mmCIF file of C-alpha atoms and ligand atoms in Angstrom:
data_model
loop_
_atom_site.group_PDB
_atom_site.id
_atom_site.type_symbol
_atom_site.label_atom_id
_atom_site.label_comp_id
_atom_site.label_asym_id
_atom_site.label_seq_id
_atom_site.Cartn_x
_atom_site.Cartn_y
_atom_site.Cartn_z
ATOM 1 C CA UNK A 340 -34.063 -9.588 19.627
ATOM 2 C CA UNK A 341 -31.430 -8.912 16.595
ATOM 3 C CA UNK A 342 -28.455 -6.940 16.948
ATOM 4 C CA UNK A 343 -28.196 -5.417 13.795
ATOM 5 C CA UNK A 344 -28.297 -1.683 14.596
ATOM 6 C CA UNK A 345 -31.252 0.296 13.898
ATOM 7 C CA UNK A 346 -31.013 2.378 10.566
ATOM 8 C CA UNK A 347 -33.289 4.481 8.947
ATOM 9 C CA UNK A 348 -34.102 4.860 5.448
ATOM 10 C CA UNK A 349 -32.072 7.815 4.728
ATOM 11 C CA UNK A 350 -28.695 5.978 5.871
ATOM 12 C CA UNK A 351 -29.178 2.683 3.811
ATOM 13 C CA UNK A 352 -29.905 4.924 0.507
ATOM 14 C CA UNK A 353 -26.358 6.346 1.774
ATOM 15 C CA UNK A 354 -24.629 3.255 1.982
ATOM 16 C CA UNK A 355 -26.389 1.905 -0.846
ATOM 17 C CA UNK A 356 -24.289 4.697 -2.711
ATOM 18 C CA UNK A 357 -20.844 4.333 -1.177
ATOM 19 C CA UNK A 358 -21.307 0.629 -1.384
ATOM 20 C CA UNK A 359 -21.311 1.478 -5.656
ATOM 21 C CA UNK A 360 -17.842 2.729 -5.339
ATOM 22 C CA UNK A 361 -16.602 -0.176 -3.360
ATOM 23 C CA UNK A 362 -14.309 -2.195 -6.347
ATOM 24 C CA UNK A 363 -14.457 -5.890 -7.011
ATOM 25 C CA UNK A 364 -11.602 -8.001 -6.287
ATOM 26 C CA UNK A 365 -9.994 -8.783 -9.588
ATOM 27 C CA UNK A 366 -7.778 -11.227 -10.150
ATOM 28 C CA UNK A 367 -6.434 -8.487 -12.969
ATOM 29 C CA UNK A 368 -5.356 -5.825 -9.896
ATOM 30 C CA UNK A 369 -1.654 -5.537 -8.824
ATOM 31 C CA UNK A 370 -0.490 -3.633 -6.077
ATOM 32 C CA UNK A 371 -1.288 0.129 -5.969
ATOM 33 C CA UNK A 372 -4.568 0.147 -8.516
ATOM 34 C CA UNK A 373 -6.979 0.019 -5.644
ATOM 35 C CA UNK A 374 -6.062 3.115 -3.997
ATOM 36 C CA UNK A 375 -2.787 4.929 -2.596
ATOM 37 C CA UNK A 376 -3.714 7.680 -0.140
ATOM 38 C CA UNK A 377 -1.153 9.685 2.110
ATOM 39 C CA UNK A 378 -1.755 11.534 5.273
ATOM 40 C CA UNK A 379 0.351 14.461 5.665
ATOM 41 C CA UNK A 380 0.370 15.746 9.376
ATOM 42 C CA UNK A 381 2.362 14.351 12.296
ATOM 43 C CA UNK A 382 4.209 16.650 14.467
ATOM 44 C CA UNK A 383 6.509 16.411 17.945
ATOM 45 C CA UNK A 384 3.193 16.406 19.736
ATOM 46 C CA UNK A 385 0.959 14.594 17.931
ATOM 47 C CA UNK A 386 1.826 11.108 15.866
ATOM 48 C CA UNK A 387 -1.412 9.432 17.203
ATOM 49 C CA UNK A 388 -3.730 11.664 14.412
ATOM 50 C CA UNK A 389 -2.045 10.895 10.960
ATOM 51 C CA UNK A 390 -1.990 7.406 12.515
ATOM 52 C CA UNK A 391 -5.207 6.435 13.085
ATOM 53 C CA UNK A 392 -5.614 8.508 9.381
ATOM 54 C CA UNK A 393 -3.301 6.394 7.645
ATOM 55 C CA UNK A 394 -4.231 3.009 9.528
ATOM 56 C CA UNK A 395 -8.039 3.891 8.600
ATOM 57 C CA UNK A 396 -6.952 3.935 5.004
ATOM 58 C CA UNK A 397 -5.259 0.548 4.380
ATOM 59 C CA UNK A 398 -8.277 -0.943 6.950
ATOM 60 C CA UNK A 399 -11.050 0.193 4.670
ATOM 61 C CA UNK A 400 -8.501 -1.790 1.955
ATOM 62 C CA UNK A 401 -6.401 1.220 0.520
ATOM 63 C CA UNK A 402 -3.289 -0.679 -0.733
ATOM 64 C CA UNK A 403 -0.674 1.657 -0.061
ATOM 65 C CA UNK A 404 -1.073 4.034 2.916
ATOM 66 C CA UNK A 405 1.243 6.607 3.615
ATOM 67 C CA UNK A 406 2.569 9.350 6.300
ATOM 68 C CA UNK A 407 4.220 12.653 5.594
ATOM 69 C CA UNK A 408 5.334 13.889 8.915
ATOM 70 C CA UNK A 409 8.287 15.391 10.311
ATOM 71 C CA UNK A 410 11.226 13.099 11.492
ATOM 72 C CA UNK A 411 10.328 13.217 15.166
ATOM 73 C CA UNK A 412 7.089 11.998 14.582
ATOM 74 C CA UNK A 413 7.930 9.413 11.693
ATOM 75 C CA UNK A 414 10.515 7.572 14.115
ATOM 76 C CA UNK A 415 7.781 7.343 16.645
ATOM 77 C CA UNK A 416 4.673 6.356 13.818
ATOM 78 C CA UNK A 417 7.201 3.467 12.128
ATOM 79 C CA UNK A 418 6.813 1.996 15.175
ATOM 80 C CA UNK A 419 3.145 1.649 15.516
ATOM 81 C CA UNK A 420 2.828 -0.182 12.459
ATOM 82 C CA UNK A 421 4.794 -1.968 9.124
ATOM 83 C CA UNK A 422 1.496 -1.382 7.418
ATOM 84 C CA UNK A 423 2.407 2.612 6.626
ATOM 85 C CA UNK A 424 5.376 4.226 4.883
ATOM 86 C CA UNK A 425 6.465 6.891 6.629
ATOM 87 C CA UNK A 426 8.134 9.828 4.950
ATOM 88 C CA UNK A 427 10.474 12.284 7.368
ATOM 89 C CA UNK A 428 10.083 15.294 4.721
ATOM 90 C CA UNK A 429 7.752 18.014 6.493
ATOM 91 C CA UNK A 430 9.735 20.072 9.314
ATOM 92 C CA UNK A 431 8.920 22.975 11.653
ATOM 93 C CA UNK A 432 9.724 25.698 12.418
ATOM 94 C CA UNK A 433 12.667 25.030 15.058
ATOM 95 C CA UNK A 434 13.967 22.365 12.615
ATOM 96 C CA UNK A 435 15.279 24.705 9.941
ATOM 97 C CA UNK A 436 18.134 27.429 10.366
ATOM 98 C CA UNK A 437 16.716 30.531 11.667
ATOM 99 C CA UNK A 438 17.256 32.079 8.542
ATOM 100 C CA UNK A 439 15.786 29.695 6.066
ATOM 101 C CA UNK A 440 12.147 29.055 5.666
ATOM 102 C CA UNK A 441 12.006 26.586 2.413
ATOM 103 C CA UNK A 442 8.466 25.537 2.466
ATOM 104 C CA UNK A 443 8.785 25.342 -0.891
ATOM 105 C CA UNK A 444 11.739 23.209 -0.753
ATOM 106 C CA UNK A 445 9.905 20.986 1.909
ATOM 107 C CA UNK A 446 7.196 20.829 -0.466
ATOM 108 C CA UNK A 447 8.587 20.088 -3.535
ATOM 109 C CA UNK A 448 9.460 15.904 -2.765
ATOM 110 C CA UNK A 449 5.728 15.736 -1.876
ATOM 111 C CA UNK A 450 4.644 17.548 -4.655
ATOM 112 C CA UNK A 451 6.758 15.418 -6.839
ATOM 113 C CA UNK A 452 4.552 12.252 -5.194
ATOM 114 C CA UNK A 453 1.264 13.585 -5.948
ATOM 115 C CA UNK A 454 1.055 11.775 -9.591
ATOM 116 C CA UNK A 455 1.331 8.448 -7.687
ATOM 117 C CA UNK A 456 -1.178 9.178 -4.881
ATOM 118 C CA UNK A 457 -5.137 8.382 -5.505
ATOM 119 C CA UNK A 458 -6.124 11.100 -2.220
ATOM 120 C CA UNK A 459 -4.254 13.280 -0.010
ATOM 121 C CA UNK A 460 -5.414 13.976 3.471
ATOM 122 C CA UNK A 461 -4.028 16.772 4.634
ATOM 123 C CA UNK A 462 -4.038 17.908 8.783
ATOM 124 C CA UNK A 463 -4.348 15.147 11.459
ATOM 125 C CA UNK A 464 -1.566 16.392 13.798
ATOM 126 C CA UNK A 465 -0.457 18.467 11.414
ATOM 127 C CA UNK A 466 0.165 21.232 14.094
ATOM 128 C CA UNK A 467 -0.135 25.096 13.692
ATOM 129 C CA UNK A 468 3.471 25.744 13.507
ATOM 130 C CA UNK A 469 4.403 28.143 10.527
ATOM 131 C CA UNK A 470 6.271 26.425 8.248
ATOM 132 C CA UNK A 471 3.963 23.495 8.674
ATOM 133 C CA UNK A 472 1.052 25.751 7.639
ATOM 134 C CA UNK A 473 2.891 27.441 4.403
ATOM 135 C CA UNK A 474 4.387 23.898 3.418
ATOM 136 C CA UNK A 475 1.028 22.369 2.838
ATOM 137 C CA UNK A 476 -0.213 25.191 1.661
ATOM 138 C CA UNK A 477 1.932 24.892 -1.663
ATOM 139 C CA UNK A 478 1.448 21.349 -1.431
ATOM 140 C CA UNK A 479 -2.992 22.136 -1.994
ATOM 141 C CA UNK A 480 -2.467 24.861 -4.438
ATOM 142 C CA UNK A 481 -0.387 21.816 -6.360
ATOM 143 C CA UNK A 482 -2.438 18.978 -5.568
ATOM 144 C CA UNK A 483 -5.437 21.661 -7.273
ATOM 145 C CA UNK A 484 -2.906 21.717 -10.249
ATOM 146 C CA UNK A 485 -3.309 17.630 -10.489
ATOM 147 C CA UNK A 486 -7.016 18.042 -9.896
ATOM 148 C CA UNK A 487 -6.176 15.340 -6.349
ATOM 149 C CA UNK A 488 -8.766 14.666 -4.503
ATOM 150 C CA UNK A 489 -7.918 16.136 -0.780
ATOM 151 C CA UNK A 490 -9.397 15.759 2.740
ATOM 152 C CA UNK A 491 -8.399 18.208 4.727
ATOM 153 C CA UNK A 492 -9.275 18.045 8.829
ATOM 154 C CA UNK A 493 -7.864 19.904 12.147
ATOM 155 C CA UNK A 494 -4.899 21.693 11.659
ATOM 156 C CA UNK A 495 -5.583 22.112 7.447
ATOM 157 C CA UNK A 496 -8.726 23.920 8.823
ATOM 158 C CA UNK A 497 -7.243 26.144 10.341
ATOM 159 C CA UNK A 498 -5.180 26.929 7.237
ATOM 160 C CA UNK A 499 -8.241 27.681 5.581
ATOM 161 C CA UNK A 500 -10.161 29.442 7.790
ATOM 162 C CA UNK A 501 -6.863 31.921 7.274
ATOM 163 C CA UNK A 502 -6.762 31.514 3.083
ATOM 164 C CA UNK A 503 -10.286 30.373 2.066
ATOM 165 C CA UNK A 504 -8.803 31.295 -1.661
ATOM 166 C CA UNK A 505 -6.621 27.743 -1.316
ATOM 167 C CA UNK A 506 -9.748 25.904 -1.987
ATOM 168 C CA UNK A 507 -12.439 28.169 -3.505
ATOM 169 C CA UNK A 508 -14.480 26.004 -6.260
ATOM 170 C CA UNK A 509 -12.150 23.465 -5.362
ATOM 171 C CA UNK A 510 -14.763 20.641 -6.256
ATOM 172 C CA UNK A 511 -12.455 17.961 -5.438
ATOM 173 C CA UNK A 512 -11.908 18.901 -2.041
ATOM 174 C CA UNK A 513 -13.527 17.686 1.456
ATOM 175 C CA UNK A 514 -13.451 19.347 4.242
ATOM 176 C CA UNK A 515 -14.322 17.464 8.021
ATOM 177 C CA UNK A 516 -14.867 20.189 10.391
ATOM 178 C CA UNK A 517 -15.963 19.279 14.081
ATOM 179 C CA UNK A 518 -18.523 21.785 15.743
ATOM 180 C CA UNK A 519 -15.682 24.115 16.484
ATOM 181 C CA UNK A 520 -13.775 24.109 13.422
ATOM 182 C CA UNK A 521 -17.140 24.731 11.674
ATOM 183 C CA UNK A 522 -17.878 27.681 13.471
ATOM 184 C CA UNK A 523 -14.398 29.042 12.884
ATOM 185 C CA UNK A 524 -14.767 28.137 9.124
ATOM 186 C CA UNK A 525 -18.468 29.834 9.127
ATOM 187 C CA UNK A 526 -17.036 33.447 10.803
ATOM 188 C CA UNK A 527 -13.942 32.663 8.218
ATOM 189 C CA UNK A 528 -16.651 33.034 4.949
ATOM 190 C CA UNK A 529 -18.337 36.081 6.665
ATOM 191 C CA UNK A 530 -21.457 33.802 8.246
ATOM 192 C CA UNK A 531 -21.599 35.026 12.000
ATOM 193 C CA UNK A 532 -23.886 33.070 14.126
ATOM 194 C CA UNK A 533 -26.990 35.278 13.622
ATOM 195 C CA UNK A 534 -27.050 34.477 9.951
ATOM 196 C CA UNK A 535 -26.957 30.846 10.765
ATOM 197 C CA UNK A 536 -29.370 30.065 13.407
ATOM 198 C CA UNK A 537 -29.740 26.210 11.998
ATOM 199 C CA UNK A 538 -26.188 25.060 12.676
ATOM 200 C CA UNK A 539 -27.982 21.715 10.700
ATOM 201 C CA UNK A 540 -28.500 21.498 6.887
ATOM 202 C CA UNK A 541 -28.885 24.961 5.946
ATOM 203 C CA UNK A 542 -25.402 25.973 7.983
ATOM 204 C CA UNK A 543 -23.014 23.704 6.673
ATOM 205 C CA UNK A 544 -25.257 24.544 2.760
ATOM 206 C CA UNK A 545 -24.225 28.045 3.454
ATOM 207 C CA UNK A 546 -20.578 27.582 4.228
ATOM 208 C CA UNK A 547 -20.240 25.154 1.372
ATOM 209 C CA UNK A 548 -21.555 27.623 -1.095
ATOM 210 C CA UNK A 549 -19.642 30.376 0.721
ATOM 211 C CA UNK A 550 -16.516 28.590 -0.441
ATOM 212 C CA UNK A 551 -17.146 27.797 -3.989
ATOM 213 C CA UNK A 552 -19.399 24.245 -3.581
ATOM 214 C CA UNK A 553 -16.597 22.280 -1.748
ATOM 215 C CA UNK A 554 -17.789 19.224 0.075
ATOM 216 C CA UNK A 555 -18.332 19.724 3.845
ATOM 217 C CA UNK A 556 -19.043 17.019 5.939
ATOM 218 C CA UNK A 557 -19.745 18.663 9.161
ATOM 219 C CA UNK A 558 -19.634 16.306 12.063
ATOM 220 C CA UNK A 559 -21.596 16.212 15.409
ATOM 221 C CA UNK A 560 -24.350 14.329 16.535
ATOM 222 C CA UNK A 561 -25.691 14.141 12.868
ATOM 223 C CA UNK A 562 -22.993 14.163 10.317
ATOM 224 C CA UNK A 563 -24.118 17.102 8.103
ATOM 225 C CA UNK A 564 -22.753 16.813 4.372
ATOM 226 C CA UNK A 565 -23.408 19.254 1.404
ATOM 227 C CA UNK A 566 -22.158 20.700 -1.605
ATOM 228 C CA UNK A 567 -23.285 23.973 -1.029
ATOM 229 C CA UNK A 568 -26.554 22.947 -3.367
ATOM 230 C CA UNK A 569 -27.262 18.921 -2.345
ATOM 231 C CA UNK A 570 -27.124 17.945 0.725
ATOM 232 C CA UNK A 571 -27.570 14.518 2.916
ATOM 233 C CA UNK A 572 -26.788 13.362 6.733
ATOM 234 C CA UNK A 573 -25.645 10.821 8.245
ATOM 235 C CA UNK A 574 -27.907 10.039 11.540
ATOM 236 C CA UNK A 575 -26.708 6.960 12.104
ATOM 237 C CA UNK A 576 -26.264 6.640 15.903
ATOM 238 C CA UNK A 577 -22.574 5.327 17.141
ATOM 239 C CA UNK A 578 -20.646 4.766 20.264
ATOM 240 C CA UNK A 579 -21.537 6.656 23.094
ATOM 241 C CA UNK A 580 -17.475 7.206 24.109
ATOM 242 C CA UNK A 581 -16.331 10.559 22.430
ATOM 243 C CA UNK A 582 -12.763 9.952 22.564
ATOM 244 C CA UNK A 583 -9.642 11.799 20.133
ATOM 245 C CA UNK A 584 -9.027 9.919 16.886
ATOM 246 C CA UNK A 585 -12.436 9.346 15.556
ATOM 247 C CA UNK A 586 -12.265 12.495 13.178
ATOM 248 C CA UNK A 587 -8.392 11.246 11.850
ATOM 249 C CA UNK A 588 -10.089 7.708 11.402
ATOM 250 C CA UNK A 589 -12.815 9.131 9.810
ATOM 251 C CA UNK A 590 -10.832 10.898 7.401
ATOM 252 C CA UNK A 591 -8.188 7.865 6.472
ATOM 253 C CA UNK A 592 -11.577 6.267 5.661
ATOM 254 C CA UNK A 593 -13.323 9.364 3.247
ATOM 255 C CA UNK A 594 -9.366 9.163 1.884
ATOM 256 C CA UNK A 595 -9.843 5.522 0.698
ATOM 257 C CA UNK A 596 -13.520 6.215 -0.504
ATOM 258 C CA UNK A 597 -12.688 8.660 -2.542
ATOM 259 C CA UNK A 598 -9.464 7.054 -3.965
ATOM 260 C CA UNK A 599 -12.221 4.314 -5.135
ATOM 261 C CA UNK A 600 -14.518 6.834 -6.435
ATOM 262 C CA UNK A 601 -11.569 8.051 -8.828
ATOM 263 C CA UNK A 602 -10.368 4.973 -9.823
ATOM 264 C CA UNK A 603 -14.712 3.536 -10.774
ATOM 265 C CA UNK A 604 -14.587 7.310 -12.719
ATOM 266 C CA UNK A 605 -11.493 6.407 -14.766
ATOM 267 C CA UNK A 606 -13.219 2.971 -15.560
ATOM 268 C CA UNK A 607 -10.716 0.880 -13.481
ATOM 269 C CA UNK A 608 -14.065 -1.578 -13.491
ATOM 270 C CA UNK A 609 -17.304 -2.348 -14.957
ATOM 271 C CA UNK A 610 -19.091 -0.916 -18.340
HETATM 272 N N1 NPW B 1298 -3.745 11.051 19.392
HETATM 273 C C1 NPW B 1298 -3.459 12.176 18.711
HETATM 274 O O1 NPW B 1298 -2.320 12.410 18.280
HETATM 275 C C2 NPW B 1298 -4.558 13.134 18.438
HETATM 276 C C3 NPW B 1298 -4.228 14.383 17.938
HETATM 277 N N2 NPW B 1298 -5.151 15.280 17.550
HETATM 278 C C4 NPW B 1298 -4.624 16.505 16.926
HETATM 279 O O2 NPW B 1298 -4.583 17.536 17.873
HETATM 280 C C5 NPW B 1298 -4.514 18.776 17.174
HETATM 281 C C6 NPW B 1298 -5.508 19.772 17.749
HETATM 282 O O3 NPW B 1298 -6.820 19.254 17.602
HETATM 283 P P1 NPW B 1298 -7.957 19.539 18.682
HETATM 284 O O4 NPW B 1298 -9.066 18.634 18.318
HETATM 285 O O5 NPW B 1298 -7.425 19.425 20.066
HETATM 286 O O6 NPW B 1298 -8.252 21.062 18.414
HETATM 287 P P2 NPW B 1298 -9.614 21.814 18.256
HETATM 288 O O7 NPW B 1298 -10.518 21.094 17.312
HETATM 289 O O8 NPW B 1298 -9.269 23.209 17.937
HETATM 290 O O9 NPW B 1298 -10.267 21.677 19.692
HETATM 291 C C7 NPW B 1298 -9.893 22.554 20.649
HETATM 292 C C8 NPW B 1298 -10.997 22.654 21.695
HETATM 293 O O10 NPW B 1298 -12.275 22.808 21.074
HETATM 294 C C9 NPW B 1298 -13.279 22.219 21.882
HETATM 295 N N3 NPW B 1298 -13.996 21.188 21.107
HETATM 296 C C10 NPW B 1298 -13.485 20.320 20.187
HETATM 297 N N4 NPW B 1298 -14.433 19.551 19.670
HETATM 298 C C11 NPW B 1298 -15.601 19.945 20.246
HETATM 299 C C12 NPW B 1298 -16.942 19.529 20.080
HETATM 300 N N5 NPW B 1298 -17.274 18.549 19.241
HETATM 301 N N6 NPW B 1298 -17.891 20.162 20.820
HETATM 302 C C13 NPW B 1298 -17.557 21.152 21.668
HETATM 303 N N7 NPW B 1298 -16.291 21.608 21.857
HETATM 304 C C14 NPW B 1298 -15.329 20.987 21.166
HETATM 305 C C15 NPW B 1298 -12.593 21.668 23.069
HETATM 306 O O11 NPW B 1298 -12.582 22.686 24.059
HETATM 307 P P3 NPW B 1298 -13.175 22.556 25.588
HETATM 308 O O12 NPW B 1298 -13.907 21.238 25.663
HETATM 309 O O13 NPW B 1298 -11.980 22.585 26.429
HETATM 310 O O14 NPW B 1298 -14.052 23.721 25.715
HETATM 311 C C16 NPW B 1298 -11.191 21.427 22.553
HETATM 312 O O15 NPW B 1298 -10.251 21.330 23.582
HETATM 313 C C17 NPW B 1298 -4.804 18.442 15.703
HETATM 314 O O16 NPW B 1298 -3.582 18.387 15.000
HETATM 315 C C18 NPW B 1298 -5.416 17.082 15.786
HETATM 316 O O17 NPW B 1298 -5.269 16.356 14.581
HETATM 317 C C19 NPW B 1298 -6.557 14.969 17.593
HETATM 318 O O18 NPW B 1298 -6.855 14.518 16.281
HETATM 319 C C20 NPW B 1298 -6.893 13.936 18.646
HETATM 320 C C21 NPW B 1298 -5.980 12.739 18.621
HETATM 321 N N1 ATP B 1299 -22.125 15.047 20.050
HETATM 322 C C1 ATP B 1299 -22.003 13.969 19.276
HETATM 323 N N2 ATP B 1299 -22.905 12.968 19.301
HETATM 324 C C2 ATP B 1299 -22.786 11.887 18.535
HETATM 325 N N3 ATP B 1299 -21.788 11.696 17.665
HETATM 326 C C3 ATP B 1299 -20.850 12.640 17.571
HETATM 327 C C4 ATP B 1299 -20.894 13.827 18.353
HETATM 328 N N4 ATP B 1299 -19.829 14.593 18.045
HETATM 329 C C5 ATP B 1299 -19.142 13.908 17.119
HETATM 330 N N5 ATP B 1299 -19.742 12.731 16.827
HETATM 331 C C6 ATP B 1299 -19.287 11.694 15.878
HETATM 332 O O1 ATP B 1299 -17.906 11.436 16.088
HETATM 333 C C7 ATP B 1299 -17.169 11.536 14.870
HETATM 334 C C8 ATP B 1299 -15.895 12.329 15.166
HETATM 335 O O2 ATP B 1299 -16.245 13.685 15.416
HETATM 336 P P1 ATP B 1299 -15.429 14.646 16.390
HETATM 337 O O3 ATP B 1299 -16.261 15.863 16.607
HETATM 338 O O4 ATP B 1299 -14.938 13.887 17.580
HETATM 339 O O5 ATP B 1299 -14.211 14.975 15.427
HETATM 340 P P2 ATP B 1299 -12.785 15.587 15.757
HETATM 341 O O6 ATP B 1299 -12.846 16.496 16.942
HETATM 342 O O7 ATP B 1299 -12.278 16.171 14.502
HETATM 343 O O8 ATP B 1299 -11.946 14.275 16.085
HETATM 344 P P3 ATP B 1299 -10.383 14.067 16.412
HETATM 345 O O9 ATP B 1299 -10.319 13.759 17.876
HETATM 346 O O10 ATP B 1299 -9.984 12.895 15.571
HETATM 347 O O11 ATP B 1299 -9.657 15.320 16.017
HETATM 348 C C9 ATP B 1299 -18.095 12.260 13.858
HETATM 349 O O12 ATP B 1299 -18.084 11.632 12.605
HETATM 350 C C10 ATP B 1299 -19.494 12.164 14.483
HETATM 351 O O13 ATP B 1299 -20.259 11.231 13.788
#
């Protein structure tokens, strides 16, 4: 009996695409050309997510993978791993005087990164705290400025669910809701559950062309993904064990992809 996993026809055409964007080794390359992607989330609770983002990153073969976190979290995520440069520069709310919110301060060193980053991923334990929230808020309506590619997941979805303008026609952008998170997102647009009885294809079509044709990959027990006019799933059946840190992995990895898909579009390799 083999062990290959079953796969239908739909998911090899899928992976016959992404495997187009995967580059060649090159003897040419130095450090950096094939891909540098940061993860900007990390709070005091939660310095597993922008972990497993960042780690997910460098193991689909980003070079560089880095964290923007706050300095709680960064002297905790140093610790898990050489691999990922950490960057204390995000704060919250209890970490400023009372009477100083800079988020525009705060965002201004990781604005001032963004011409030497390939993708941002923006959200794995990125935390609902206030300043949090309006400090990568300047950092997307910048990063739209550069035309970077973002992935935004958890916490940035919530930030967008709140100002859908951030990332209106953003084409550039993916978002990586999980059921919830897609529902929120759907109400967020104006689609209430009655106009979307197929939570499927033609719900996560809907919200997609509700915000301006903005990639949503819409996760669940088929992986929905559409433009808002194309869309394709992934059906491929994996691990039984739903446990946290599959969505941050999953967006490290869509951070690296698309890092690859820039670098093939500015003719890094081939023709
Ligand atoms: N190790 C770490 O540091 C990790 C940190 N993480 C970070 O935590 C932060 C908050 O993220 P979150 O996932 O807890 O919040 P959210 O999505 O609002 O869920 C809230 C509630 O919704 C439900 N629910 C969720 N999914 C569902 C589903 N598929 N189908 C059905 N129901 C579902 C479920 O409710 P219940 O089952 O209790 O009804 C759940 O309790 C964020 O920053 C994230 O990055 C995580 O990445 C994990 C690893
Ligand atoms: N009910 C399900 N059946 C099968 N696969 C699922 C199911 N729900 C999610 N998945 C798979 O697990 C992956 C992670 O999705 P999940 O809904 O756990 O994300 P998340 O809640 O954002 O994760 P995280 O814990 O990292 O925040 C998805 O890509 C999807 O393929």
């Amino acid at each position: 009996m083999s062990d290959q996993p079953k796969m239908s026809a739909a998911t090899k055409e899928l992976l016959k695409k992404v495997r187009m964007m995967v580059p060649p080794m090159l003897e040419k390359f130095h450090k950096g050309q094939l891909g540098r992607v940061a993860v900007i989330g990390g709070s005091e609770n939660y310095t597993g997510a922008p972990y497993f983002s960042a780690m997910a990153s460098a193991r689909l073969g980003a070079d560089l993978s880095h964290v923007i976190c706050t300095p709680p979290a960064a002297n905790v995520i140093k610790t898990y791993s050489p691999n990922l440069m950490v960057h204390p520069i995000m704060r919250e709310i209890g970490e400023v005087p009372a009477s100083h919110e800079p988020a525009s301060e705060l965002a201004s060193p990781i604005i001032a990164m963004l011409s030497n980053l390939h993708t941002v991923v923006i959200g794995p334990g990125l935390g609902r705290d206030k300043l949090m929230q309006a400090t990568v808020a300047a950092v997307i309506k910048a990063a739209r400025e550069h035309n970077t590619p973002l992935v935004l997941d958890a916490d940035a979805l919530w930030l967008i669910q709140n100002q859908p303008d951030l990332i209106h026609g953003y084409k550039e952008c993916v978002l990586t809701p999980n059921v919830v998170e897609f529902g929120r997102l759907a109400k967020a647009v104006g689609i209430g559950e009655d106009e979307m009885p197929d939570t499927g294809e033609a719900g996560c079509k809907k919200v997609a062309a509700a915000l301006g044709g903005v990639l949503i990959l819409r996760k669940g027990p088929v992986d929905w993904i559409s433009d808002g006019s194309i869309s394709v799933k992934c059906e491929q059946e994996g691990g039984r064990k739903r446990s946290g840190g599959q969505g941050d992995t999953l967006t490290g990895s869509i951070g690296t992809l698309l890092a690859y898909r820039r670098l093939y579009l500015e003719g890094l390799w081939g023709g």
